[in-house]
Short mmCIF file of C-alpha atoms and ligand atoms in Angstrom, two decimals:
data_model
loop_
_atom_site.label_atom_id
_atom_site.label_comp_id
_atom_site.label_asym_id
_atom_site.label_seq_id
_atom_site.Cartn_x
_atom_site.Cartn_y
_atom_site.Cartn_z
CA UNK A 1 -280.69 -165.36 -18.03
CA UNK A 2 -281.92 -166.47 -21.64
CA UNK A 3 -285.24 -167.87 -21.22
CA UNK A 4 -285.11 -169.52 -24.36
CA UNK A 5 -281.98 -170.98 -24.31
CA UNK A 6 -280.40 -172.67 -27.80
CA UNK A 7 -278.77 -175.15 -25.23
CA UNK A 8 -282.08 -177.08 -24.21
CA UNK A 9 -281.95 -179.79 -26.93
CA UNK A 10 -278.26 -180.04 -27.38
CA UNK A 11 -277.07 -182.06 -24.14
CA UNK A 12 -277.69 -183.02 -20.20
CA UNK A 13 -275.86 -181.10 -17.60
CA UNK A 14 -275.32 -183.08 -14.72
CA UNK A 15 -274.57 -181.21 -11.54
CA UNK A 16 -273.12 -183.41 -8.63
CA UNK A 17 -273.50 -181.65 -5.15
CA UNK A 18 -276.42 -180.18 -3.98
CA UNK A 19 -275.12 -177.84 -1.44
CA UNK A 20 -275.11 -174.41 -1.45
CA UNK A 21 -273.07 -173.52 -4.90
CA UNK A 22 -274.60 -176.87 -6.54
CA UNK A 23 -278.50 -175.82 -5.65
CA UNK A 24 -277.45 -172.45 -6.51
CA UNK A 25 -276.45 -173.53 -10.06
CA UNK A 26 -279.24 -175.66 -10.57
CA UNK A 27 -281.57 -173.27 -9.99
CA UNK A 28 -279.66 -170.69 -12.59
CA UNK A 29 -279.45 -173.21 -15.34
CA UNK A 30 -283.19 -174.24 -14.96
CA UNK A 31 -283.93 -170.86 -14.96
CA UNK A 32 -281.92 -170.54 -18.54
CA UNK A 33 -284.18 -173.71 -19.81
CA UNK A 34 -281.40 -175.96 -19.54
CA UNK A 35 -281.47 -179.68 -19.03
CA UNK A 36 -280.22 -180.17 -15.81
CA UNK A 37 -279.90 -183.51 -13.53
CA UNK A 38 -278.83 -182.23 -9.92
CA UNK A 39 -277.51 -185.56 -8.01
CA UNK A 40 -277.36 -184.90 -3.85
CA UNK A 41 -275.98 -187.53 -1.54
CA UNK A 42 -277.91 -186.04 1.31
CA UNK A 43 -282.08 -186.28 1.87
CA UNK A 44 -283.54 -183.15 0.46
CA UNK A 45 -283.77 -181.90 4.11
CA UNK A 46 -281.93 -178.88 5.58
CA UNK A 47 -281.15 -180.69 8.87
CA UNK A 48 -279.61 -183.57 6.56
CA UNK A 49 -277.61 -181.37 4.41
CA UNK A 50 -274.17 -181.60 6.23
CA UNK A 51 -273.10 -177.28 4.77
CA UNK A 52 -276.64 -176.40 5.89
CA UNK A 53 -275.72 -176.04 9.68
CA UNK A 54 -275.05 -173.43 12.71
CA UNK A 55 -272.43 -171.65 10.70
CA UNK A 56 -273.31 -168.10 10.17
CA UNK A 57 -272.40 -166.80 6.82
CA UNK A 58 -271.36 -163.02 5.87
CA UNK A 59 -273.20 -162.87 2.36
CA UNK A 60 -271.43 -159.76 0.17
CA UNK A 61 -273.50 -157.58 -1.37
CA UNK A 62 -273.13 -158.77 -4.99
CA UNK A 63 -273.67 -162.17 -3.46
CA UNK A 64 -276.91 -161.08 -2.42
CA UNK A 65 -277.48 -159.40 -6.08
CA UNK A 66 -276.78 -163.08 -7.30
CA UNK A 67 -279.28 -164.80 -4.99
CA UNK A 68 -281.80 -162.25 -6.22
CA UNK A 69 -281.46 -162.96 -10.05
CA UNK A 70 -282.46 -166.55 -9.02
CA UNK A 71 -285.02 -165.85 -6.52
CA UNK A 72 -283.74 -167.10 -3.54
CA UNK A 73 -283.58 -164.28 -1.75
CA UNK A 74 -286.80 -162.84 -1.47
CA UNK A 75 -287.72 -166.58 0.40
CA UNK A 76 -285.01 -165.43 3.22
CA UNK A 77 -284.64 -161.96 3.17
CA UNK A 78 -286.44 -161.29 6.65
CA UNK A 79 -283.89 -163.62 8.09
CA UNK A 80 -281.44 -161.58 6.98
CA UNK A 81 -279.05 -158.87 8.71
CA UNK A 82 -277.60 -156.04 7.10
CA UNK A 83 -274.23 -155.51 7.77
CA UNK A 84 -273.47 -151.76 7.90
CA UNK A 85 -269.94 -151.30 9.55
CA UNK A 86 -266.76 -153.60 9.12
CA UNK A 87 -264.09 -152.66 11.45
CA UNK A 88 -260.51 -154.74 11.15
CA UNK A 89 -257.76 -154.81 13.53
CA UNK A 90 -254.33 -156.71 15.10
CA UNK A 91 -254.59 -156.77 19.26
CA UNK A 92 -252.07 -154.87 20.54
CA UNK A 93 -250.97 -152.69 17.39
CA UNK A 94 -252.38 -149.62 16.33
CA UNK A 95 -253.81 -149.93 12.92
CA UNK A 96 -257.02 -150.38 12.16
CA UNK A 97 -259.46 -150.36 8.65
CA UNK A 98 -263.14 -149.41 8.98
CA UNK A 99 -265.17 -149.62 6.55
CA UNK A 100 -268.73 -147.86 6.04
CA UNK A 101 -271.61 -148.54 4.02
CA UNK A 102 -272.86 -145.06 4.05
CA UNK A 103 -269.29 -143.48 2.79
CA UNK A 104 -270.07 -145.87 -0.32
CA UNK A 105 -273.30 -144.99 -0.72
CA UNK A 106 -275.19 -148.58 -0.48
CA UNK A 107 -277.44 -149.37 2.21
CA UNK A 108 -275.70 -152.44 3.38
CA UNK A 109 -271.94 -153.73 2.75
CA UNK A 110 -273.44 -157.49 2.87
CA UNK A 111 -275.45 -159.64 5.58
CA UNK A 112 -275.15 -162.33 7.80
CA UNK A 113 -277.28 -165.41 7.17
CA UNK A 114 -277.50 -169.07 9.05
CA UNK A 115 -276.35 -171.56 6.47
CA UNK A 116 -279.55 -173.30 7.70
CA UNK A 117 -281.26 -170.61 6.83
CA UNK A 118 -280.08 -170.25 3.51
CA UNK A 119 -280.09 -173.89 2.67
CA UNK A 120 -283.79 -174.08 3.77
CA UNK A 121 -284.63 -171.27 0.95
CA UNK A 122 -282.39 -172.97 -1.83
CA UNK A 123 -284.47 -176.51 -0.84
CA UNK A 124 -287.99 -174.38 -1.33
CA UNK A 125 -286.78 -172.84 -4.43
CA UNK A 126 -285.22 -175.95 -5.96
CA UNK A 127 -288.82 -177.49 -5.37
CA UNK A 128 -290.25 -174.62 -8.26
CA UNK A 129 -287.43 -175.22 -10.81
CA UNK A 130 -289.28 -176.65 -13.99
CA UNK A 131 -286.95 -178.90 -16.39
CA UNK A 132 -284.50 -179.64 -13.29
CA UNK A 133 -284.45 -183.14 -12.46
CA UNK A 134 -283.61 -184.02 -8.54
CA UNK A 135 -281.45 -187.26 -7.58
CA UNK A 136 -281.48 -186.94 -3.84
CA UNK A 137 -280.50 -189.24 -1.57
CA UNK A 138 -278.34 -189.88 -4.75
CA UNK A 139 -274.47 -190.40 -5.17
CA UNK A 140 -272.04 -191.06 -7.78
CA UNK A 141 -270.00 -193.88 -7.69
CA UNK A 142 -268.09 -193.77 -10.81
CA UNK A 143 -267.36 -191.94 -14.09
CA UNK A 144 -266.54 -193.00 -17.41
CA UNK A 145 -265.73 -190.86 -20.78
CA UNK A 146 -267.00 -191.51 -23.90
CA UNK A 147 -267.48 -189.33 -27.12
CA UNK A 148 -269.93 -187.30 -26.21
CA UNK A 149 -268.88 -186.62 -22.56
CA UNK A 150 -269.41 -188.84 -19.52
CA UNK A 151 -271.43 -191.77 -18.46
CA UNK A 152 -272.49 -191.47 -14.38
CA UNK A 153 -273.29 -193.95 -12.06
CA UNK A 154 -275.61 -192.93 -9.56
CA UNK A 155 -276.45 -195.08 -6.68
CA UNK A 156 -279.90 -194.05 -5.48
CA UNK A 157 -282.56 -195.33 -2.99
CA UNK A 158 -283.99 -197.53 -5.84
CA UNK A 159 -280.84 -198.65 -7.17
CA UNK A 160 -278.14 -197.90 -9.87
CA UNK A 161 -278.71 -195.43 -12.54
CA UNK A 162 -276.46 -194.17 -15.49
CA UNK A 163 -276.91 -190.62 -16.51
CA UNK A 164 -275.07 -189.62 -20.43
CA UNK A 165 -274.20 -185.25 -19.48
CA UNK A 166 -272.36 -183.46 -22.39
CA UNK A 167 -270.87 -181.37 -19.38
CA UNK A 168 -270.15 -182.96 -15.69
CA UNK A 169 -270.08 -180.52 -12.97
CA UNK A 170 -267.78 -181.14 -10.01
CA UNK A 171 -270.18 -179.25 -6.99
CA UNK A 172 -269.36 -181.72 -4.42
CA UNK A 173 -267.51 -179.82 -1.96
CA UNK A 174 -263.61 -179.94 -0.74
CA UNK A 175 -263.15 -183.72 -0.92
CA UNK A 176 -264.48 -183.97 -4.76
CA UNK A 177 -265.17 -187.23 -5.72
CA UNK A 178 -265.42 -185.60 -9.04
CA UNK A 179 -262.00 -184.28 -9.03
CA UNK A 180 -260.65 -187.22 -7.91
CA UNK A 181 -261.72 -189.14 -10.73
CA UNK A 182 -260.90 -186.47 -13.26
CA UNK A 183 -257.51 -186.66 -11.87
CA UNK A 184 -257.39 -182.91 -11.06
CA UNK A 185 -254.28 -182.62 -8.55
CA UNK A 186 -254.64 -180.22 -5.36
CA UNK A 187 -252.05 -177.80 -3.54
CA UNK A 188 -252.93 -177.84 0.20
CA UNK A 189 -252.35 -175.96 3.55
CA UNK A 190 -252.81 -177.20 6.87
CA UNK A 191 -253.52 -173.62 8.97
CA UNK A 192 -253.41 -176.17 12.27
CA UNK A 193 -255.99 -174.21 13.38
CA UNK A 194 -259.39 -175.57 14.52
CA UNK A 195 -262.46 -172.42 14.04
CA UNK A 196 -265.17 -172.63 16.38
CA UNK A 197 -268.11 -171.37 15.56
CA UNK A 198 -271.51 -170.05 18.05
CA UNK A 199 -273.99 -167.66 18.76
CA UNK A 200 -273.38 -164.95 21.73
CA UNK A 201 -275.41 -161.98 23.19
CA UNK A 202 -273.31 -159.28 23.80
CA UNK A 203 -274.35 -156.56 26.89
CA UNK A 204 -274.20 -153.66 23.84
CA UNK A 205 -276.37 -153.87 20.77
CA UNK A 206 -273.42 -154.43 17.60
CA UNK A 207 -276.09 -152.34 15.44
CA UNK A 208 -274.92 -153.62 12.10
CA UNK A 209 -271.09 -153.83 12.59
CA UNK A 210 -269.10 -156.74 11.88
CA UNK A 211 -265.87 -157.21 13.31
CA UNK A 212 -262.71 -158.93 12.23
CA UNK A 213 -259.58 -158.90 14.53
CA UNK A 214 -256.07 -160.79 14.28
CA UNK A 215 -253.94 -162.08 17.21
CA UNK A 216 -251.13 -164.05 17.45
CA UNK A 217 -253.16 -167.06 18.64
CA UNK A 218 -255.60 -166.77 15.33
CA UNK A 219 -258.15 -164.52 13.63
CA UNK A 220 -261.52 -163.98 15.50
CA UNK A 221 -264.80 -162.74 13.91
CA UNK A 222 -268.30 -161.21 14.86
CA UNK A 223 -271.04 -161.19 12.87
CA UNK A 224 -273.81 -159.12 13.71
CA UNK A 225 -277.32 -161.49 13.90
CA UNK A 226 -281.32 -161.09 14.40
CA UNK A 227 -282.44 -159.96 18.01
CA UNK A 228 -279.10 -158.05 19.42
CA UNK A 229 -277.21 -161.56 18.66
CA UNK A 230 -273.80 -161.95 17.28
CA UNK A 231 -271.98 -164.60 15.29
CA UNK A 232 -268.69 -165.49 17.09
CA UNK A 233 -266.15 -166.84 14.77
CA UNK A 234 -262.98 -168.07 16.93
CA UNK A 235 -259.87 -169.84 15.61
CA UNK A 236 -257.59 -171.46 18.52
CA UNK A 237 -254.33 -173.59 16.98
CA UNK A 238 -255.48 -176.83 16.59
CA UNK A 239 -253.14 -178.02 19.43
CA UNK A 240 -255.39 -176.29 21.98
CA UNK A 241 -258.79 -177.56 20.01
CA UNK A 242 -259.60 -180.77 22.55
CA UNK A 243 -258.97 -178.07 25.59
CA UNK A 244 -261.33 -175.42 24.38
CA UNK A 245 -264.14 -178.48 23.25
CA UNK A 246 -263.79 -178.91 26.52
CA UNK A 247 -264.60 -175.60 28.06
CA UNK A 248 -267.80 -175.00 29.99
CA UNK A 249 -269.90 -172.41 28.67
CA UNK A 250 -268.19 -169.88 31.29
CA UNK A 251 -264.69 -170.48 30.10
CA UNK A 252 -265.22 -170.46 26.95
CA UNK A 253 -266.98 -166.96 27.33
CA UNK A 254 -263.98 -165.39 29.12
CA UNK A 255 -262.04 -167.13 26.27
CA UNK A 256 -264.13 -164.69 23.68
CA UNK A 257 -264.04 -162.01 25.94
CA UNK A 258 -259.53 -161.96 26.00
CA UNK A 259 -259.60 -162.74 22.47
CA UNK A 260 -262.90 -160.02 21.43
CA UNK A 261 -262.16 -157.33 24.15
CA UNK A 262 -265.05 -155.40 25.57
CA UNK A 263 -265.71 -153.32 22.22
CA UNK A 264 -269.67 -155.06 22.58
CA UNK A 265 -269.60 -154.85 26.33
CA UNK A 266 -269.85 -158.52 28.58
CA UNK A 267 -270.52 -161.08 26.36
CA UNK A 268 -273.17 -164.02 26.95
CA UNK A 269 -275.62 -166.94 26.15
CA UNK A 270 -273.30 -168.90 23.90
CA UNK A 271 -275.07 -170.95 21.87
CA UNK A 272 -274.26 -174.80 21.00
CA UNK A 273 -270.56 -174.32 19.62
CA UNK A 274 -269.01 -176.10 16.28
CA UNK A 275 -265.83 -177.13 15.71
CA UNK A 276 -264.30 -177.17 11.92
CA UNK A 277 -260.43 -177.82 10.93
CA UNK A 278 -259.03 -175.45 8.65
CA UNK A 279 -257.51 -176.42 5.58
CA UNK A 280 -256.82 -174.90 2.52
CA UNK A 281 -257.44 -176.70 -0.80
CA UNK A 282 -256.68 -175.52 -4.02
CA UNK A 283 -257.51 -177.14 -7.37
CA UNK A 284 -254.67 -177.15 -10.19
CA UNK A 285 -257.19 -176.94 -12.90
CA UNK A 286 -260.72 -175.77 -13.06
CA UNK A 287 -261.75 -178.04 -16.16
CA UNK A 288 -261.13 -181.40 -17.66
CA UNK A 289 -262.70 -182.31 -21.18
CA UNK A 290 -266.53 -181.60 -20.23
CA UNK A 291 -266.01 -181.41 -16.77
CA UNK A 292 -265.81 -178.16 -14.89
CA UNK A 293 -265.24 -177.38 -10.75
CA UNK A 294 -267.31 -175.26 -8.76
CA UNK A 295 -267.54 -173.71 -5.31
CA UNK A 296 -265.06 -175.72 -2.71
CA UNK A 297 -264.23 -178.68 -5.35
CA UNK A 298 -262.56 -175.58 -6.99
CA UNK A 299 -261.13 -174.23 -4.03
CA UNK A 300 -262.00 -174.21 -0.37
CA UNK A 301 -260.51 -171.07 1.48
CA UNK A 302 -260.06 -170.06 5.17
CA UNK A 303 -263.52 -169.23 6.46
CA UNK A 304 -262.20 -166.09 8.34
CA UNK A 305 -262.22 -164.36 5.23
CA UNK A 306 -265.88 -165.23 4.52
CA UNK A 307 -265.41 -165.52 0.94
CA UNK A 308 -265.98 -169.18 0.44
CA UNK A 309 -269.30 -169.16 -0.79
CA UNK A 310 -269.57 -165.56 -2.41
CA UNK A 311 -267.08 -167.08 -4.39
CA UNK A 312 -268.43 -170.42 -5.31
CA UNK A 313 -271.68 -168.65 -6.29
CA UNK A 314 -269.43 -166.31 -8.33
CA UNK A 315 -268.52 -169.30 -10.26
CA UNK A 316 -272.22 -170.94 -10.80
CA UNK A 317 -273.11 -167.75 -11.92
CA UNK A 318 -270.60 -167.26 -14.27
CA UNK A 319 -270.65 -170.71 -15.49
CA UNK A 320 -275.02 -170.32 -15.97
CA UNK A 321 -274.64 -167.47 -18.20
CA UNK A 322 -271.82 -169.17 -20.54
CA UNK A 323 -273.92 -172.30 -20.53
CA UNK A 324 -277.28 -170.34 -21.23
CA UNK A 325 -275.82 -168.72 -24.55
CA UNK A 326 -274.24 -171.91 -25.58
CA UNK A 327 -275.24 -174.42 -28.06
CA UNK A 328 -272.81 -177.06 -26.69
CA UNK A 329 -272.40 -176.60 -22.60
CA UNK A 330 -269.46 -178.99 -22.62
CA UNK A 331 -267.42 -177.18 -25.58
CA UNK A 332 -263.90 -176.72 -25.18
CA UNK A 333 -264.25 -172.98 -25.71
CA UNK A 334 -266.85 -172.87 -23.19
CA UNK A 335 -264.26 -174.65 -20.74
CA UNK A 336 -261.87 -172.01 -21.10
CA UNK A 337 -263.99 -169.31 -21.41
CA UNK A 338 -265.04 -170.00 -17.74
CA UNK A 339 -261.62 -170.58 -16.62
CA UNK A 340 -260.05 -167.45 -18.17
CA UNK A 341 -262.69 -165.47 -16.66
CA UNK A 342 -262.75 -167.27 -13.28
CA UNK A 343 -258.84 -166.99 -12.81
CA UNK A 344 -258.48 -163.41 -11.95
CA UNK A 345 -261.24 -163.38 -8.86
CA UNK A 346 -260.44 -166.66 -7.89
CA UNK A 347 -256.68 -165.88 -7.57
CA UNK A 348 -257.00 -162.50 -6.21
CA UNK A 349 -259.92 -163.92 -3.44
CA UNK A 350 -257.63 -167.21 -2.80
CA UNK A 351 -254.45 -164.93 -2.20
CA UNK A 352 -256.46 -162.72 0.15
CA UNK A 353 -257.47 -165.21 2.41
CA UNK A 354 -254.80 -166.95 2.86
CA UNK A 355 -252.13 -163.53 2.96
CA UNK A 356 -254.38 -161.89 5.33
CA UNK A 357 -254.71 -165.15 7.65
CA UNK A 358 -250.53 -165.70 7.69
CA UNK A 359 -249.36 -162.03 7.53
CA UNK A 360 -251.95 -160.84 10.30
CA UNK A 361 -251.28 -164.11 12.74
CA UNK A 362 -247.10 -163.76 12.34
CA UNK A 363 -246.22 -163.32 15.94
CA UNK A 364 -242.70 -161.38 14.41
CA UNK A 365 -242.73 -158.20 16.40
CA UNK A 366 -240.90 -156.29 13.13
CA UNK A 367 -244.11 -156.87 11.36
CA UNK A 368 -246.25 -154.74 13.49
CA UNK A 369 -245.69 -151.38 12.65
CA UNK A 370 -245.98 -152.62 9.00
CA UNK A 371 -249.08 -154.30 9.42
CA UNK A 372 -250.56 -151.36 11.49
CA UNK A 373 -249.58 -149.14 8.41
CA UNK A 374 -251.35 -150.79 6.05
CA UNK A 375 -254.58 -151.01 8.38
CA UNK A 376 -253.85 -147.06 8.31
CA UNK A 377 -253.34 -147.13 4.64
CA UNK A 378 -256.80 -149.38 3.91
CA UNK A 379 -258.40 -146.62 6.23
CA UNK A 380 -257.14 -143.38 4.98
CA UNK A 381 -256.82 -143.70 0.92
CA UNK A 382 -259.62 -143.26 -0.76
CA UNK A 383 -258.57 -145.23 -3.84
CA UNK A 384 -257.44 -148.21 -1.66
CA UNK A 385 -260.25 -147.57 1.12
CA UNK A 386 -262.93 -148.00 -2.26
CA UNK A 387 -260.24 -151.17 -4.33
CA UNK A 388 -260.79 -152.78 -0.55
CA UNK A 389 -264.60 -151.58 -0.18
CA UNK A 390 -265.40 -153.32 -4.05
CA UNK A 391 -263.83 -156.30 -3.16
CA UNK A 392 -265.57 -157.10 0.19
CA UNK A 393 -269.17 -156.28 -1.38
CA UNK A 394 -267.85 -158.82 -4.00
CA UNK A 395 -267.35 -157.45 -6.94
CA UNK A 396 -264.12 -158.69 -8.27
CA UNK A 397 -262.65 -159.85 -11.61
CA UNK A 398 -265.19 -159.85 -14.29
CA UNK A 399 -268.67 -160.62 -11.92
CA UNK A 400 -271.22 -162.71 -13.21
CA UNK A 401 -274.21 -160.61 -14.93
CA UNK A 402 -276.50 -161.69 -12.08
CA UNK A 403 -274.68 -160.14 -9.38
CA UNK A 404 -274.41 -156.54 -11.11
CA UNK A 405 -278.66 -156.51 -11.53
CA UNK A 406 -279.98 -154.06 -8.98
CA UNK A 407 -281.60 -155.40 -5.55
CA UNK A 408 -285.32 -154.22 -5.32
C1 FAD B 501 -267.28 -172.28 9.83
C2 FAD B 501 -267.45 -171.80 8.44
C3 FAD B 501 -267.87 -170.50 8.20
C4 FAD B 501 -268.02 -170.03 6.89
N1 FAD B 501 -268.40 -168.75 6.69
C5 FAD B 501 -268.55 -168.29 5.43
C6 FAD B 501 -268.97 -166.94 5.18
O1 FAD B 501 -269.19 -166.17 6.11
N2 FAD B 501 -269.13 -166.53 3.89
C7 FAD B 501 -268.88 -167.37 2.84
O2 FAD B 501 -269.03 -166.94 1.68
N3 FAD B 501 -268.47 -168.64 3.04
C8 FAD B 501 -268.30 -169.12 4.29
N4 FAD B 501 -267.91 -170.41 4.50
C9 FAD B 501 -267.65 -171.28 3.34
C10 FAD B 501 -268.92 -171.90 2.78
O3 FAD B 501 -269.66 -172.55 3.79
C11 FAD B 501 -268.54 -172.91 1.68
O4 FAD B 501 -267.71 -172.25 0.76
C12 FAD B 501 -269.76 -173.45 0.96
O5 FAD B 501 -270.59 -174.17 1.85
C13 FAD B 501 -269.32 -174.36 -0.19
O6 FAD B 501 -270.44 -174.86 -0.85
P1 FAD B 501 -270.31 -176.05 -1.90
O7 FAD B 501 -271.70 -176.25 -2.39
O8 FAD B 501 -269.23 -175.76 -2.85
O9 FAD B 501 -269.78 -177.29 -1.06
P2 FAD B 501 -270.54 -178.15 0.13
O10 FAD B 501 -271.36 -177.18 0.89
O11 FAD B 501 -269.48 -178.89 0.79
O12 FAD B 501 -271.51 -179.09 -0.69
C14 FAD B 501 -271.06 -180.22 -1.38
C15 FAD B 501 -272.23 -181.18 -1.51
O13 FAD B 501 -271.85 -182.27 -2.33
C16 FAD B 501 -272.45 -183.44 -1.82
N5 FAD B 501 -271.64 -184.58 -2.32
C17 FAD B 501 -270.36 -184.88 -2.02
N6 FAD B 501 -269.96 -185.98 -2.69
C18 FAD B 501 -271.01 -186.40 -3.44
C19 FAD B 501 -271.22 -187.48 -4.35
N7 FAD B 501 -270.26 -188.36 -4.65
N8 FAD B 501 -272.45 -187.60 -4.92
C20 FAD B 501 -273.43 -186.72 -4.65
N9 FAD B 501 -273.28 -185.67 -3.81
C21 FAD B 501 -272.08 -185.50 -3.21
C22 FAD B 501 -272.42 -183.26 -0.31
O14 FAD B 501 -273.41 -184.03 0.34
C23 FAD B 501 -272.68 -181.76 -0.17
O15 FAD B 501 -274.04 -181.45 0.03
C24 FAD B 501 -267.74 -170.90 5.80
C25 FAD B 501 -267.31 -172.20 6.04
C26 FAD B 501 -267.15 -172.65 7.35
C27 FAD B 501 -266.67 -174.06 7.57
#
């Protein structure tokens, strides 16, 4: 990042959403010297934040890169767990796709983080940032354009306040009030699936592996976690949702344990479990005039995938360095800058998820020896084994300068 940024005296940016690709932003931009105001409807706490909970997330290696640049990660590194080993596979059918730090020569393929944890560390670091200012309890309640860019109103503790921002900054998650008022129209996809989401000890340590595996029923995932714990991902069609909620704590281990197998041995201790809905939500633009989307206002993918927020942070980061070398953040050129070089990682990433969530769940019995052969494929050719090793440590597209810099 340019310390001394030309941008400083040449307009506000005003960030709204504070969650974990807002924060994220923020910190980049104050970092660059840039005139940020960062407006949060939740308290400043990481219990009140409603991203900042139980979910475990699978952080990719240039994810963690990015974090680094704007030192968030060294406040949650030893919470941290590496993940060494991802193995991918279809019950019943043949194929499979492994894939192995070591073969790639890095130390770690990403790591698993509590969102909690995460959020707590973005909270401590947004408390350093020095030209940032912090609106929080704080929402906006309406837009309006003029010359220069837009007029907010922000409805805080002590009352209403307008904010003037040469460049508005849609961070405010999958319903975007921002996007809504830019008039930004959405494709979306109900998965009817409903992703639960706990803690479990397994009998056998998972020593760094991460596991994803596809059944007809929905895609499961394990995350490996601190102390011999694991991250159970489980998606049950949404139908079955109010019967699984319902589960004691035995059933819905003997659930896991059909749906897992006994790869990790007897599986145990769940922890308190979350329900989410799935749905896809894709923004038809990425800009308006001096507006720009970010992180799930952009597009909100299905978690299974664990790309959500590597990708959102993909964005801030991109959108930091433009705005850092610019004299006017809210330039048309700028705008389209960021969405030319956002399209090609946000496409490919999008198209990912959602193929690999509907191609590996198709109950069609024709497609499993296909499906099995491209596991194979994944597995055995080096150039795809590496295309498919580069994307899932997150470098995709044209990355963000912060993600390429070198972990310490
Ligand atoms: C179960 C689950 C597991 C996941 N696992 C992974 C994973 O392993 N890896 C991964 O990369 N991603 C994962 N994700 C996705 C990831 O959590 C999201 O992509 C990420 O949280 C999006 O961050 P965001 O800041 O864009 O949006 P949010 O986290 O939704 O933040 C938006 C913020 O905007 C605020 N806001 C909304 N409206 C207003 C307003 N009008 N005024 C002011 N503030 C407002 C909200 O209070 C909120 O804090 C997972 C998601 C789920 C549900």
């Amino acid at each position: 990042m340019n310390a001394s940024s030309p941008f400083a005296a040449n307009g506000n940016v005003l960030i709204v959403g504070g969650g974990l690709v807002g924060a994220s932003l923020a910190i980049a931009l104050d970092m660059a010297g840039c005139h940020v105001t960062l407006v949060e409807a939740a308290a400043p706490r990481a219990d009140a934040q409603p991203s900042y909970d139980e979910r475990n997330l699978a952080l990719a290696r240039a994810t963690v890169n990015g974090l680094n640049a704007i030192g968030v990660w060294p406040l949650v590194a030893a919470q941290a767990t590496p993940i060494r080993h991802i193995h991918v596979s279809r019950a019943g059918e043949f194929g499979s796709a492994r894939l192995d730090a070591a073969r790639h020569g890095v130390d770690a393929l990403g790591w698993t983080l509590p969102a909690r944890e995460l959020g707590s560390a973005l909270l401590r670091r947004l408390d350093t940032c020095q030209h940032l200012v912090r609106l929080a309890p704080a929402s906006l309640t309406a837009l309006e354009s003029h010359a220069d860019g837009w007029r907010a109103e922000i409805k805080t503790e002590q009352g209403v306040q307008h904010i003037d921002a040469a460049l508005l900054v849609g961070a405010d998650g999958t319903e975007s009030f921002v996007r809504a008022q830019l008039g930004i129209e959405t494709d979306i996809h109900d998965y009817a699936q409903t992703l639960f989401v706990c803690t479990v000890t397994p009998e056998r340590d998972p020593a760094n592996r991460a596991w994803e595996r596809f059944s007809d029923e929905g895609p499961i995932a394990m995350l490996p976690l601190a102390e011999r714990r694991c991250g159970l991902v489980l998606t049950v069609p949404s139908e079955s949702a109010a019967e699984v909620a319902a589960l004691d704590d035995a059933g819905f281990i003997a659930l896991a344990q059909q749906r897992f197998g006994w790869r990790l041995g007897r599986l145990s201790r769940p922890g308190k479990r979350h329900p989410y809905a799935i749905r896809r939500v894709a923004s038809r633009r990425l800009t308006a005039t001096r507006a720009v989307l970010v992180g799930n206002a952009a597009q909100t993918v299905h978690p299974i995938g664990a790309q959500g927020f590597n990708l959102g942070l993909r964005d801030a980061l991109t959108l930091a360095e433009l705005v850092a070398a610019a004299t006017d953040p809210g330039s048309p050129e700028l705008l389209e800058q960021y969405a030319s070089r956002r399209a090609p990682d946000r496409e490919g990433t999008m198209a990912m998820s959602h193929d690999l969530v509907r191609f590996a769940c198709m109950p069609q019995p024709w497609l499993a020896p296909l499906r099995s052969l491209a596991l194979l494929a994944y597995d055995r050719v080096p150039p795809l084994q590496q295309a498919l090793a580069r994307r899932g440590m997150g470098f995709r597209g044209e990355p963000p300068r912060a993600v390429l810099e070198r972990l310490p």
